[in-house]
Amino acid sequence: MDVLNATNDLVAHMAAVPMDGAFGWDTNPDLPAFEDGHDPIQQVFSWGQGIIVVIGIIGILFAAGKMAIGKFGRSDLAADGVGGLVWTVMGISLMLVAIPVILAVADVAGG
């Protein structure tokens, strides 16, 4: 029973001690910045945009290759290439538009 009373007294004394600046803890932590001072989230999105552009170039070249092969008498392949080109351009456009929208929403929600 003495241990329980001692624990109760310790908790009561610790609750009375002001802990606001005792340990120097930051109650509003920030993400670490890179050496050049840019926001790391912005850096990730910039890398993402670059990857999206590379994927888009590969997709357009793939569709162009299908259209070029289809010119040699395989019209179904050429039509598939045109359809693939439309899907590629629209998909890349949506991905590139999504990044500024996400950043705008995150800025509104965070600030």
Coordinates of C-alpha atoms in Angstrom, one line a residue:
M1 CA 0.0 0.0 0.0
D2 CA 3.0 2.3 0.6
V3 CA 4.0 2.0 -3.0
L4 CA 0.5 3.0 -4.2
N5 CA 0.5 6.1 -1.9
A6 CA 4.1 7.0 -3.0
T7 CA 3.1 6.8 -6.7
N8 CA 0.0 8.9 -6.0
D9 CA 2.1 11.5 -4.3
L10 CA 4.6 11.5 -7.2
V11 CA 1.9 11.9 -9.8
A12 CA 0.3 14.8 -7.8
H13 CA 3.7 16.6 -7.5
M14 CA 4.6 16.1 -11.2
A15 CA 1.2 17.5 -12.2
A16 CA 2.0 20.7 -10.3
V17 CA 5.4 21.2 -12.0
P18 CA 5.2 23.6 -15.0
M19 CA 6.5 21.8 -18.0
D20 CA 6.0 24.5 -20.7
G21 CA 9.6 25.2 -21.6
A22 CA 11.4 22.7 -19.3
F23 CA 12.6 20.4 -22.0
G24 CA 12.8 22.8 -25.0
W25 CA 10.5 20.6 -27.1
D26 CA 9.1 22.2 -30.3
T27 CA 5.4 21.8 -30.3
N28 CA 5.2 22.8 -34.0
P29 CA 7.8 20.7 -35.8
D30 CA 8.6 21.4 -39.5
L31 CA 9.9 19.1 -42.2
P32 CA 13.6 19.3 -42.7
A33 CA 14.7 21.4 -45.7
F34 CA 17.2 20.3 -48.3
E35 CA 20.6 22.0 -48.6
D36 CA 19.2 24.5 -51.1
G37 CA 16.3 25.4 -48.8
H38 CA 13.4 24.1 -50.9
D39 CA 10.4 22.4 -49.3
P40 CA 10.9 18.6 -49.4
I41 CA 7.3 18.0 -50.5
Q42 CA 7.7 20.4 -53.4
Q43 CA 10.9 18.5 -54.3
V44 CA 9.1 15.2 -54.4
F45 CA 6.4 16.7 -56.6
S46 CA 9.0 18.1 -58.9
W47 CA 10.6 14.7 -59.3
G48 CA 7.1 13.3 -59.9
Q49 CA 6.5 15.8 -62.7
G50 CA 9.8 14.8 -64.3
I51 CA 8.9 11.1 -64.1
I52 CA 5.4 11.8 -65.6
V53 CA 7.0 13.7 -68.5
V54 CA 9.4 10.7 -69.2
I55 CA 6.5 8.3 -69.1
G56 CA 4.5 10.5 -71.5
I57 CA 7.4 10.6 -74.0
I58 CA 7.7 6.8 -73.9
G59 CA 3.9 6.5 -74.4
I60 CA 3.8 8.9 -77.3
L61 CA 6.8 7.1 -78.9
F62 CA 5.0 3.8 -78.4
A63 CA 1.8 5.1 -80.1
A64 CA 3.9 6.6 -82.9
G65 CA 5.6 3.3 -83.5
K66 CA 2.2 1.5 -83.7
M67 CA 1.0 4.1 -86.3
A68 CA 4.2 3.7 -88.3
I69 CA 4.0 -0.1 -88.3
G70 CA 0.3 0.2 -89.2
K71 CA 1.2 2.2 -92.3
F72 CA 2.7 -0.9 -93.8
G73 CA -0.7 -2.5 -94.3
R74 CA -1.9 -3.2 -90.8
S75 CA -4.6 -0.5 -90.4
D76 CA -5.9 -2.0 -87.1
L77 CA -2.5 -1.4 -85.5
A78 CA -2.5 2.1 -86.8
A79 CA -5.9 2.8 -85.3
D80 CA -4.8 1.3 -82.0
G81 CA -1.8 3.6 -82.1
V82 CA -4.1 6.7 -82.6
G83 CA -6.3 5.5 -79.7
G84 CA -3.3 4.9 -77.5
L85 CA -2.0 8.4 -78.4
V86 CA -5.2 10.0 -77.2
W87 CA -5.2 8.0 -74.0
T88 CA -1.6 8.8 -73.4
V89 CA -2.0 12.6 -73.9
M90 CA -5.1 12.7 -71.8
G91 CA -3.6 10.6 -69.0
I92 CA -0.4 12.7 -68.9
S93 CA -2.3 15.9 -68.9
L94 CA -4.4 14.8 -66.0
M95 CA -1.4 13.7 -64.0
L96 CA 0.4 17.1 -64.7
V97 CA -2.7 19.0 -63.7
A98 CA -3.2 17.0 -60.6
I99 CA 0.1 18.2 -59.0
P100 CA -0.8 21.9 -58.8
V101 CA -4.3 21.0 -57.6
I102 CA -2.8 18.9 -54.8
L103 CA -0.4 21.6 -53.8
A104 CA -3.1 24.2 -53.8
V105 CA -5.4 22.0 -51.7
A106 CA -2.5 21.2 -49.3
D107 CA -1.6 24.9 -49.0
V108 CA -5.2 25.8 -48.2
A109 CA -5.6 22.9 -45.7
G110 CA -2.2 23.5 -44.1
G111 CA -2.4 27.3 -43.8

